[in-house]
PDB file of C-alpha atoms and ligand atoms in Angstrom:
ATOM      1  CA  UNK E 546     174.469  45.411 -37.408  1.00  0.00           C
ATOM      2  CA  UNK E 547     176.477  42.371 -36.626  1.00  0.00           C
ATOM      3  CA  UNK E 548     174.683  39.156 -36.683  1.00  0.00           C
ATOM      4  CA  UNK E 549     176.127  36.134 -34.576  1.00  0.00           C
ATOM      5  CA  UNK E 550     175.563  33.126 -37.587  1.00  0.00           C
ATOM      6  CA  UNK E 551     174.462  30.143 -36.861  1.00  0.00           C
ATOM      7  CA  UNK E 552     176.136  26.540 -38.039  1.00  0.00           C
ATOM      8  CA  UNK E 553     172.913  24.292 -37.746  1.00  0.00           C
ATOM      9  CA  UNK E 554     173.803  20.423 -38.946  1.00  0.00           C
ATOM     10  CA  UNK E 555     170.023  18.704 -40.564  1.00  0.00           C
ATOM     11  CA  UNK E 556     171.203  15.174 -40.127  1.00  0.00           C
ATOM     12  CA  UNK E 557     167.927  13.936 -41.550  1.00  0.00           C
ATOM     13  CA  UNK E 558     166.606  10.088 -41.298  1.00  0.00           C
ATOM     14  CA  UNK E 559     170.728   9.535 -40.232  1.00  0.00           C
ATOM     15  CA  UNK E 560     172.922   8.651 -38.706  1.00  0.00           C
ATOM     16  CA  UNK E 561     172.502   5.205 -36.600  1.00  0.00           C
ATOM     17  CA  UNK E 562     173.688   5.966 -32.556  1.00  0.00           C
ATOM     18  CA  UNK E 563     177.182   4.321 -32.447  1.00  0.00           C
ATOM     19  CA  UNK E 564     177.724   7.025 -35.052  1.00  0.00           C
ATOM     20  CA  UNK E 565     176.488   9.635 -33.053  1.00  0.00           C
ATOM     21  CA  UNK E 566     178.299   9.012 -30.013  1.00  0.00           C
ATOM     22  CA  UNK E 567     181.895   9.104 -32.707  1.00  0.00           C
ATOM     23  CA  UNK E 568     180.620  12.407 -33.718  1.00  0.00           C
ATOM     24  CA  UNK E 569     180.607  14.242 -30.515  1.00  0.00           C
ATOM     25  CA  UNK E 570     183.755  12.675 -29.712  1.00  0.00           C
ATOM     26  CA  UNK E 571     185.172  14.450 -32.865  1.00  0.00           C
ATOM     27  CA  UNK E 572     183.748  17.425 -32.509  1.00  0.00           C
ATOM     28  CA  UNK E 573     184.797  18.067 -28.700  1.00  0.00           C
ATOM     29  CA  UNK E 574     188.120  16.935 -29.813  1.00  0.00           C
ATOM     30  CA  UNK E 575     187.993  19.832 -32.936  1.00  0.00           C
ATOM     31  CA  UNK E 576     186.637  22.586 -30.321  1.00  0.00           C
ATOM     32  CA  UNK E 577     189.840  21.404 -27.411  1.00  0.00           C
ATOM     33  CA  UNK E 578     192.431  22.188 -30.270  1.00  0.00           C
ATOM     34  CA  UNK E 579     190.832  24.973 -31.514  1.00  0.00           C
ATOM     35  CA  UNK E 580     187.845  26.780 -29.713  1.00  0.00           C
ATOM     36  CA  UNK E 581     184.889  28.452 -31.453  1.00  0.00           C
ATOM     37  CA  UNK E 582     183.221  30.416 -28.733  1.00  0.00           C
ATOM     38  CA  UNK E 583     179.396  31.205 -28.829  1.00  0.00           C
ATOM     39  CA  UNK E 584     180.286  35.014 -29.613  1.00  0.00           C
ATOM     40  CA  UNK E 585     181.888  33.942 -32.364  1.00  0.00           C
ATOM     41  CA  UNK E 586     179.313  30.892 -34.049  1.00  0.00           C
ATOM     42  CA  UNK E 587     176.160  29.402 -32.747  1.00  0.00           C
ATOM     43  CA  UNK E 588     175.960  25.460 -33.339  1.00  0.00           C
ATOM     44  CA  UNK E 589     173.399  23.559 -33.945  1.00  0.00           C
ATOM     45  CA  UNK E 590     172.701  19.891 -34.776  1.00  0.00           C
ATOM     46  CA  UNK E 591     169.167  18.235 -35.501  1.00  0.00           C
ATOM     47  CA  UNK E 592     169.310  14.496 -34.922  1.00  0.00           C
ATOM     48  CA  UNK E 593     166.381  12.382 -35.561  1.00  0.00           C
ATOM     49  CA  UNK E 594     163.111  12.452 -32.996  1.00  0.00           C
ATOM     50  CA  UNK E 595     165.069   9.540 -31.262  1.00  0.00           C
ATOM     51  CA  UNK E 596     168.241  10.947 -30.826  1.00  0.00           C
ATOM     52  CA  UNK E 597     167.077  14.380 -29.330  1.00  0.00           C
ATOM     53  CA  UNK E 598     167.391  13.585 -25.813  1.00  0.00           C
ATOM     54  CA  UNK E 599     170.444  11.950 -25.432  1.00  0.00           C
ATOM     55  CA  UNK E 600     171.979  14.374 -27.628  1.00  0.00           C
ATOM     56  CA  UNK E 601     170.537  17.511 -25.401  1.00  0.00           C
ATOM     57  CA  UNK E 602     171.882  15.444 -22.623  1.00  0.00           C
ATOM     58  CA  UNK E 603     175.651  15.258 -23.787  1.00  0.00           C
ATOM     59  CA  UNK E 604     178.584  17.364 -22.370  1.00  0.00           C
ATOM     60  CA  UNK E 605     180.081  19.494 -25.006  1.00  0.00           C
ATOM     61  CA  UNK E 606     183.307  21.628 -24.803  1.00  0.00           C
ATOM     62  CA  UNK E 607     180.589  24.960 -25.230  1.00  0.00           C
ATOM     63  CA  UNK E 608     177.073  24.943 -26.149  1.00  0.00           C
ATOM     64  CA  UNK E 609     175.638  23.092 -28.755  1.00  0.00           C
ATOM     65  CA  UNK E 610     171.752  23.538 -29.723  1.00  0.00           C
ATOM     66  CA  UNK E 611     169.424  20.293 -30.030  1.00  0.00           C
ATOM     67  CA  UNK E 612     167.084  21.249 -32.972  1.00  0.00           C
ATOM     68  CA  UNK E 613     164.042  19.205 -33.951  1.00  0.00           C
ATOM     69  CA  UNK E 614     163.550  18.480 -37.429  1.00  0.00           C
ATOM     70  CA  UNK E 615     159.648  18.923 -37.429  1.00  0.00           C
ATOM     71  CA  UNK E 616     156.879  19.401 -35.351  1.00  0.00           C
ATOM     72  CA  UNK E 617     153.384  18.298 -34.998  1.00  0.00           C
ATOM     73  CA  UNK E 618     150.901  20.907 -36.370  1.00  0.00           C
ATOM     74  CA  UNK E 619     149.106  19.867 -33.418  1.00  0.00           C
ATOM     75  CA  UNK E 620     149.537  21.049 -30.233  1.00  0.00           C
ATOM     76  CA  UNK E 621     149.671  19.705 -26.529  1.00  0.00           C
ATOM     77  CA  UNK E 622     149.116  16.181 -25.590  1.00  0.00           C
ATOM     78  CA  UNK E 623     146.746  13.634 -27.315  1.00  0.00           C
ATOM     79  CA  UNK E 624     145.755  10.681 -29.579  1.00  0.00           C
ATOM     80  CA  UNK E 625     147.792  11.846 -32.345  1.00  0.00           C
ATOM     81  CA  UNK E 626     149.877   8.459 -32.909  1.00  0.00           C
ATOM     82  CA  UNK E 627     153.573   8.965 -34.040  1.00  0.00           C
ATOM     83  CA  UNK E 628     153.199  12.758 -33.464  1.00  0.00           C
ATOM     84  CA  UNK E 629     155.726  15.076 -31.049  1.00  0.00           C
ATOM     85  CA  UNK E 630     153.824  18.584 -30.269  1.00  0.00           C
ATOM     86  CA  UNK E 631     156.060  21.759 -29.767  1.00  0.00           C
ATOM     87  CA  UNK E 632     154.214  21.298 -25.976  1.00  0.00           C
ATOM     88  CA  UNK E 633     156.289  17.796 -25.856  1.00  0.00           C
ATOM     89  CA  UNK E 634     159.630  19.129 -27.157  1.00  0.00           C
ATOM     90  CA  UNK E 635     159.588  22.193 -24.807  1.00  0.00           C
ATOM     91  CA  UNK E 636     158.796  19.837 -22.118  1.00  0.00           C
ATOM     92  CA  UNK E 637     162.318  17.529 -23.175  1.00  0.00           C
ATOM     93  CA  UNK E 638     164.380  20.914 -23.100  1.00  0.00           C
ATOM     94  CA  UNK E 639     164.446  20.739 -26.768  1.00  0.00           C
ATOM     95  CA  UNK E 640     164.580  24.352 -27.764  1.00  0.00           C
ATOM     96  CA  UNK E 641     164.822  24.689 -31.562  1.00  0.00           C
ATOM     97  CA  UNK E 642     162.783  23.690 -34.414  1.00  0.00           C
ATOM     98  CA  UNK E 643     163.128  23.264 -38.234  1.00  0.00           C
ATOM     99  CA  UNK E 644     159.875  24.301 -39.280  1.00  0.00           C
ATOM    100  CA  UNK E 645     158.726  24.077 -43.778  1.00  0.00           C
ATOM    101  CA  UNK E 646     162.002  22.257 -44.874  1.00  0.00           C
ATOM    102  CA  UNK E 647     161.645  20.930 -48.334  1.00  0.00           C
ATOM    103  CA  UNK E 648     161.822  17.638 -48.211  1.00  0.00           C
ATOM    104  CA  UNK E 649     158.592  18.186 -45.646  1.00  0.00           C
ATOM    105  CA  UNK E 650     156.824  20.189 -48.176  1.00  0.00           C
ATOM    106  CA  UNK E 651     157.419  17.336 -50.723  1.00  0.00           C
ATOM    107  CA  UNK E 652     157.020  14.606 -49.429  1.00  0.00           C
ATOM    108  CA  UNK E 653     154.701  15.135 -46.783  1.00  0.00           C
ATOM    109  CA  UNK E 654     152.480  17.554 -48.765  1.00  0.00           C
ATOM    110  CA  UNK E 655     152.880  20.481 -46.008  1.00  0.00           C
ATOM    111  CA  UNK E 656     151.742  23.834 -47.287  1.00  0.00           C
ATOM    112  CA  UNK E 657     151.512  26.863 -45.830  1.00  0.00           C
ATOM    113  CA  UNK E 658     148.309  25.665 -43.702  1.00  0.00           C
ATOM    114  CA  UNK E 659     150.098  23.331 -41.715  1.00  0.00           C
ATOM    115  CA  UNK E 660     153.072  25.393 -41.664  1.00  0.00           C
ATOM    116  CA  UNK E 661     151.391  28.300 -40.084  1.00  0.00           C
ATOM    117  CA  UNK E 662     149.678  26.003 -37.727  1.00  0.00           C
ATOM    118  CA  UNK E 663     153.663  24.233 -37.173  1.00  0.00           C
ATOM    119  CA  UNK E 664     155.018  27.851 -36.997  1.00  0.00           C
ATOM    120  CA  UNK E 665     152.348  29.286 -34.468  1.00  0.00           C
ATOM    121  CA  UNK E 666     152.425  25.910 -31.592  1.00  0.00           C
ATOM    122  CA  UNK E 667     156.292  26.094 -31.845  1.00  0.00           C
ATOM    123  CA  UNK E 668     155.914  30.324 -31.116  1.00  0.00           C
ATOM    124  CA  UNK E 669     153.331  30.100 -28.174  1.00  0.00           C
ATOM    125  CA  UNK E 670     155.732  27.144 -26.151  1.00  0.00           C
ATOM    126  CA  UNK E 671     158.710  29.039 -26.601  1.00  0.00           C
ATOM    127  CA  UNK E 672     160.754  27.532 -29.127  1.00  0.00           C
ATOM    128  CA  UNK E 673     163.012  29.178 -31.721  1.00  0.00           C
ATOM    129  CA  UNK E 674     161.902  27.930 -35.512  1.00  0.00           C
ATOM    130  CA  UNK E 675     164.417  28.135 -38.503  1.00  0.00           C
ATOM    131  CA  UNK E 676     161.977  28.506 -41.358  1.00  0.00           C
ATOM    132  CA  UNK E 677     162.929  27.026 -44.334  1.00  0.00           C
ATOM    133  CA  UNK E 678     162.220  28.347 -47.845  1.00  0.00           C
ATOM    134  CA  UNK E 679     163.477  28.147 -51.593  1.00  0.00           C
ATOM    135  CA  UNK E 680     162.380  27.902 -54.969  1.00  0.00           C
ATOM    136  CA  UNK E 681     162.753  24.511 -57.547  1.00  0.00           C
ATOM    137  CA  UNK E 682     164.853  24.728 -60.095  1.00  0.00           C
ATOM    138  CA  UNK E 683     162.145  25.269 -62.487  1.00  0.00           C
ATOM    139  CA  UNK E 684     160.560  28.361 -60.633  1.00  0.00           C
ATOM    140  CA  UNK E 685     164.382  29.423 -60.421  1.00  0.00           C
ATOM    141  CA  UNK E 686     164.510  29.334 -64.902  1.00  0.00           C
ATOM    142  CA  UNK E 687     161.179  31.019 -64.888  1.00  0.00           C
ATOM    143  CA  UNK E 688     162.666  33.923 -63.122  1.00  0.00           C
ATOM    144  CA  UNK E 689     159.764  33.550 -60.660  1.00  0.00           C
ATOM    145  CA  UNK E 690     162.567  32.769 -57.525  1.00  0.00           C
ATOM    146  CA  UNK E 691     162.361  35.932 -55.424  1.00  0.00           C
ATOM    147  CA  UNK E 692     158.549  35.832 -55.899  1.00  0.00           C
ATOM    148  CA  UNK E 693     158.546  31.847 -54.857  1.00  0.00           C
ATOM    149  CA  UNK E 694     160.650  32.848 -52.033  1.00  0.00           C
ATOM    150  CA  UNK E 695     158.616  36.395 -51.092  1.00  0.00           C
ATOM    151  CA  UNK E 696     155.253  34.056 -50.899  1.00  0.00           C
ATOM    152  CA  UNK E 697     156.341  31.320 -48.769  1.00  0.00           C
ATOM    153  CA  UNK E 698     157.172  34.063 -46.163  1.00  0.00           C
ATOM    154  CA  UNK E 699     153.942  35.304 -46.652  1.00  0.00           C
ATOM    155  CA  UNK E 700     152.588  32.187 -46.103  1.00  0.00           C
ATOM    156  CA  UNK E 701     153.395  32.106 -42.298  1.00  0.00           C
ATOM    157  CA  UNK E 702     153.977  36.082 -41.460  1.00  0.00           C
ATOM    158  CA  UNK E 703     150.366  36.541 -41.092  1.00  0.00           C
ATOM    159  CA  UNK E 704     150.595  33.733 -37.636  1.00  0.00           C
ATOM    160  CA  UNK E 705     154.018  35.657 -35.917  1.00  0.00           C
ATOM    161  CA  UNK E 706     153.466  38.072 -33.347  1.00  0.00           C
ATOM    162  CA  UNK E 707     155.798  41.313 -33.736  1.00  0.00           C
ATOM    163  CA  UNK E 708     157.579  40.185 -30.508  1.00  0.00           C
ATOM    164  CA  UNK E 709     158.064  36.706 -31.883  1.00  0.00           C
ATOM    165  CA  UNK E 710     160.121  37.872 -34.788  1.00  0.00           C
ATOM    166  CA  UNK E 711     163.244  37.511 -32.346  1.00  0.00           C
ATOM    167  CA  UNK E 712     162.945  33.542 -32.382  1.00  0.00           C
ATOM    168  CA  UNK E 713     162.523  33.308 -36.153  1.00  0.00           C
ATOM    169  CA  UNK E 714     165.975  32.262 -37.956  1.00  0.00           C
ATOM    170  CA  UNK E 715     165.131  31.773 -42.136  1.00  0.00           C
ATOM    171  CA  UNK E 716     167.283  29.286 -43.563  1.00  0.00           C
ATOM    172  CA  UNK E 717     167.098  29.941 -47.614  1.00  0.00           C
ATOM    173  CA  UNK E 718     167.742  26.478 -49.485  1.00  0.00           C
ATOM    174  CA  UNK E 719     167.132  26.226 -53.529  1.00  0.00           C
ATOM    175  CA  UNK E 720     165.532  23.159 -53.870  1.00  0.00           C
ATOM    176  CA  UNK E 721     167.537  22.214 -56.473  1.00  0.00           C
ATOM    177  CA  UNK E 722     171.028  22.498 -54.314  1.00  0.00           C
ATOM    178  CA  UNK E 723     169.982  20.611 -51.165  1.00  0.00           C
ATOM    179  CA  UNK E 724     171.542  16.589 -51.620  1.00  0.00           C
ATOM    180  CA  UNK E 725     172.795  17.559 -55.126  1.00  0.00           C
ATOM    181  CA  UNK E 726     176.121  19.171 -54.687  1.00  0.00           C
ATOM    182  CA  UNK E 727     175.235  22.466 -56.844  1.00  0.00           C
ATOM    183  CA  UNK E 728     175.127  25.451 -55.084  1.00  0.00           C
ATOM    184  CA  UNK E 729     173.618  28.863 -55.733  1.00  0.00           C
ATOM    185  CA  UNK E 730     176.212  31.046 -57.435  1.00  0.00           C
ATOM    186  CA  UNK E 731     177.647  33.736 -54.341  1.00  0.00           C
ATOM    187  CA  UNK E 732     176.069  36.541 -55.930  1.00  0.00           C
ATOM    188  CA  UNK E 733     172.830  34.872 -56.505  1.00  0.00           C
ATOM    189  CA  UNK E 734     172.803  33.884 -52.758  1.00  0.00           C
ATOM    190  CA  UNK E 735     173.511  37.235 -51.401  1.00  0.00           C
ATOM    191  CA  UNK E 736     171.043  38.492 -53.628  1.00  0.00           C
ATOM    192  CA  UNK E 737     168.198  36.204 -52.419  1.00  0.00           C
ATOM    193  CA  UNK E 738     169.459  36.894 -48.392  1.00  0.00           C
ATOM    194  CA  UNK E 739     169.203  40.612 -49.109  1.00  0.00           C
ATOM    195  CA  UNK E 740     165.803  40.179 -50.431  1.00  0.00           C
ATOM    196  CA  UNK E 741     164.316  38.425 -47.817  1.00  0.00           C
ATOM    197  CA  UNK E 742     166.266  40.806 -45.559  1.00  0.00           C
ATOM    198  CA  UNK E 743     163.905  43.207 -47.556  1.00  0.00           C
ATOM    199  CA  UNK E 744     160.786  41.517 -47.566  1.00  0.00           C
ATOM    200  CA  UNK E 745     161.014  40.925 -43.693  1.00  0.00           C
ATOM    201  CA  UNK E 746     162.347  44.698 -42.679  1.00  0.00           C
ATOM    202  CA  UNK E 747     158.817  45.778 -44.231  1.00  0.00           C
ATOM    203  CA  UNK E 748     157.085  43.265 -41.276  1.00  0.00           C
ATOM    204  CA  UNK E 749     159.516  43.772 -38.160  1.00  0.00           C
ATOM    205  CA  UNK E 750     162.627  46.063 -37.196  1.00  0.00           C
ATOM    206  CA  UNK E 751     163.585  42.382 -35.803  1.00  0.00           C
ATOM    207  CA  UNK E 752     164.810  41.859 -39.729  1.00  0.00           C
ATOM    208  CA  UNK E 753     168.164  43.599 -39.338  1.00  0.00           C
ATOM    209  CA  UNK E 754     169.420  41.199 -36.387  1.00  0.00           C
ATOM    210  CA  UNK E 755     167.995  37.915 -38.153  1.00  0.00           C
ATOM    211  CA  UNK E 756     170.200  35.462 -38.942  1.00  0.00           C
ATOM    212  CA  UNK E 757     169.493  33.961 -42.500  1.00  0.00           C
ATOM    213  CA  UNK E 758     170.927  31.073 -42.957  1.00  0.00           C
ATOM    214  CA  UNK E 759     171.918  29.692 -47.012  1.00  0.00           C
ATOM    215  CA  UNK E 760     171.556  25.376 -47.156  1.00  0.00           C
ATOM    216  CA  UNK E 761     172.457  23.235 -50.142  1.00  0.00           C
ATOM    217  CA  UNK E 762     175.367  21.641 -50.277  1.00  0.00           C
ATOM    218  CA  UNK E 763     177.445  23.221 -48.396  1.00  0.00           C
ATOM    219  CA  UNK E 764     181.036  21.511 -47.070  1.00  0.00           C
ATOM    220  CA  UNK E 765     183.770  23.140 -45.948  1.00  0.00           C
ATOM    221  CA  UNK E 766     185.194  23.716 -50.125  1.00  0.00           C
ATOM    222  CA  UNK E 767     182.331  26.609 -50.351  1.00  0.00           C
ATOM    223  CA  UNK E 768     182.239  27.818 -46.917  1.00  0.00           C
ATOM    224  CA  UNK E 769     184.103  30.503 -46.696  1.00  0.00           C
ATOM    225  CA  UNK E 770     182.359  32.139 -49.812  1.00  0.00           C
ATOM    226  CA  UNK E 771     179.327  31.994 -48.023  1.00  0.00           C
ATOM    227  CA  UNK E 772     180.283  33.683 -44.643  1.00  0.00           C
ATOM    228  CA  UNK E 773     181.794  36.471 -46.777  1.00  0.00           C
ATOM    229  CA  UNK E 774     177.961  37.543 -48.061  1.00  0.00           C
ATOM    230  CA  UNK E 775     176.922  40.312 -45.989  1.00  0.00           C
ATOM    231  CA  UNK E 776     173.366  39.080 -45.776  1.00  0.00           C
ATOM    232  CA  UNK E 777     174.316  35.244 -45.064  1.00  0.00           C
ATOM    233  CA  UNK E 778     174.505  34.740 -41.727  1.00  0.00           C
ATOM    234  CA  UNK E 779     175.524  31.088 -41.289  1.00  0.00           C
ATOM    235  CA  UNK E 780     174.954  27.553 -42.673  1.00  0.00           C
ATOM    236  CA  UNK E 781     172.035  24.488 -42.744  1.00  0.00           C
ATOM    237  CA  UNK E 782     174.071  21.658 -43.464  1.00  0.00           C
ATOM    238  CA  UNK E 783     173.063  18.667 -44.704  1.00  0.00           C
ATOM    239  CA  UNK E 784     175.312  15.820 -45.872  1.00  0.00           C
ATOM    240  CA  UNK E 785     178.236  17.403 -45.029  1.00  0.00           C
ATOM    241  CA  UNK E 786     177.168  18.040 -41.008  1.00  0.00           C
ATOM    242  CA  UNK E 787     177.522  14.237 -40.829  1.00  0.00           C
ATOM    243  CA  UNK E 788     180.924  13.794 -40.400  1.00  0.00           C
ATOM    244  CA  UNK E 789     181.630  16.252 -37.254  1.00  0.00           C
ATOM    245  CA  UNK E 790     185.491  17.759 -38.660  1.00  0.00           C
ATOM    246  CA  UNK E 791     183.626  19.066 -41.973  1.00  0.00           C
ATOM    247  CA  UNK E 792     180.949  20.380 -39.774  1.00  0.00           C
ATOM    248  CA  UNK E 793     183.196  22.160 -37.558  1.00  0.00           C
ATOM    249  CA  UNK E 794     185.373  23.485 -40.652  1.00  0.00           C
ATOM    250  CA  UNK E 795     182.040  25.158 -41.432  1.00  0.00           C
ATOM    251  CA  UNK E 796     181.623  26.621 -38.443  1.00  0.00           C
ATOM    252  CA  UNK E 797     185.089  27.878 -38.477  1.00  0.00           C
ATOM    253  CA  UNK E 798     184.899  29.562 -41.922  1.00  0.00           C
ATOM    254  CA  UNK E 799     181.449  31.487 -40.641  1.00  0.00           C
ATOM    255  CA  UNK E 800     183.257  32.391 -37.031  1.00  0.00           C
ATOM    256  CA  UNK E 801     186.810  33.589 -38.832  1.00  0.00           C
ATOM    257  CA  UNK E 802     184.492  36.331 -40.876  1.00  0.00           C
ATOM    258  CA  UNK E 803     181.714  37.545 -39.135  1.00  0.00           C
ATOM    259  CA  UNK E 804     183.775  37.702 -35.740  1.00  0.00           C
TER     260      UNK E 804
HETATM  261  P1  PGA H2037     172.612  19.364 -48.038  1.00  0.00           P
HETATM  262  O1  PGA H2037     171.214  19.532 -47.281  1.00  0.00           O
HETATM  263  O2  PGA H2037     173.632  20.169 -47.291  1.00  0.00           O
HETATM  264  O3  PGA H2037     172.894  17.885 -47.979  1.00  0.00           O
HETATM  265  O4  PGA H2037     172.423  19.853 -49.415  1.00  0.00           O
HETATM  266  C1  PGA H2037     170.836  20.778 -46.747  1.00  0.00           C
HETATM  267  C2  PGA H2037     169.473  20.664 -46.104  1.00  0.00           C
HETATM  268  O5  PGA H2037     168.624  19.923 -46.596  1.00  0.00           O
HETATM  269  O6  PGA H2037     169.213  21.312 -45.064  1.00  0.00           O
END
């Protein structure tokens, strides 16, 4: 079955706002010349917490999805100081959440606890989550990856109603490619996509029509590789989202393939 990817920019703790407002300058300029419809690619950008309104708020030459990087794993309103709840973001029109990325699980010690707790306020207000997993590059020489990878699903299936399924997007990123500029080998990606594919397809009938996004460096060199997995269905971009004509050259090299 034919699954519409998705092009989702992660532009992290960047970039400042006169950069922002460049960036959507370039990338309506990119999409006059050459149009990629929503049939086609479904883009995404997550700005920081302060940039999600304005950004929501902009005109773009076709729809463009504001995505929060994180979420409170508590819900509603409350004395939760420097917190936004899934309540709050539905409330600003922000749609879209990155729920479990790594750099959350590191740094901010989230495990699956807080991720099921993340996953389940984002489900019940509505949003759509892009759940991140992927193994470190140790668990990766171990040969323990697909296990790594099968157990952080398991983590959070337990919270996701089967009608929820549909607003679950996986985004599979080895720890050890995201910021580094290695990249899983094409074969071992489509390997990993397939097995999740798997793993889910076992849970929900949803699995076949979920996108499944591969992040770690990718830039518009590796693209195309990507979008010719069957089981990769679009890109979390990191580094390379930041400048809007490589994110669009992404978005082009999923859209020429899958369309
Ligand atoms: P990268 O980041 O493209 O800079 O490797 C990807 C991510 O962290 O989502």
């Amino acid at each position: 079955m034919k699954v519409v990817p998705w092009v989702v920019g992660n532009w992290k703790m960047n970039p400042p706002q006169a950069q922002i407002v460049q960036w959507i300058e370039q990338l309506n300029s990119e999409l006059k010349q050459d149009l990629i419809n929503e049939q086609e690619c479904i883009l995404g950008v997550a700005p920081t917490a302060l940039a999600l309104q304005s950004m929501q708020s902009q005109t773009y030459d076709r729809p463009i999805l504001t995505v929060a990087q994180d979420v409170s794993q508590f819900d509603g309103t409350g004395a939760y100081t420097g917190e936004i709840s899934a309540h709050l973001l539905k409330d600003s029109h922000i749609n879209n959440v990155i729920i479990g990325h790594s750099e959350r699980r590191t740094y901010f010690n989230e495990d699956g606890t807080i991720l099921c707790k993340k996953i389940q306020n984002a489900l019940q207000n509505g949003l759509t989550v892009i759940y991140c997993v992927g193994e470190t590059l140790q668990e990766r020489e171990q040969g323990i990856a697909e296990q790594v990878i099968l157990q952080q699903i398991c983590d959070v299936a337990s919270v996701i109603e089967q009608a929820q399924w549909q607003h679950i997007v996986i985004a599979y990123e080895p720890v050890w490619a995201i910021g580094t500029g290695k990249t899983a080998s094409v074969e071992d990606a489509q390997s990993m996509h397939q097995h999740i594919r798997t793993a889910v397809r076992q849970i929900t009938t949803a699995a076949d029509t979920m996108p499944i996004l591969y992040g770690g460096s990718v830039k518009p060199e590796n693209a195309e590789q990507f979008a010719a997995c069957p089981d990769i269905n679009g890109a979390l971009v990191g580094g390379a989202s930041l400048n809007a004509g490589s994110f669009y050259q992404i978005a082009k090299a999923f859209a020429k393939v899958k369309v």
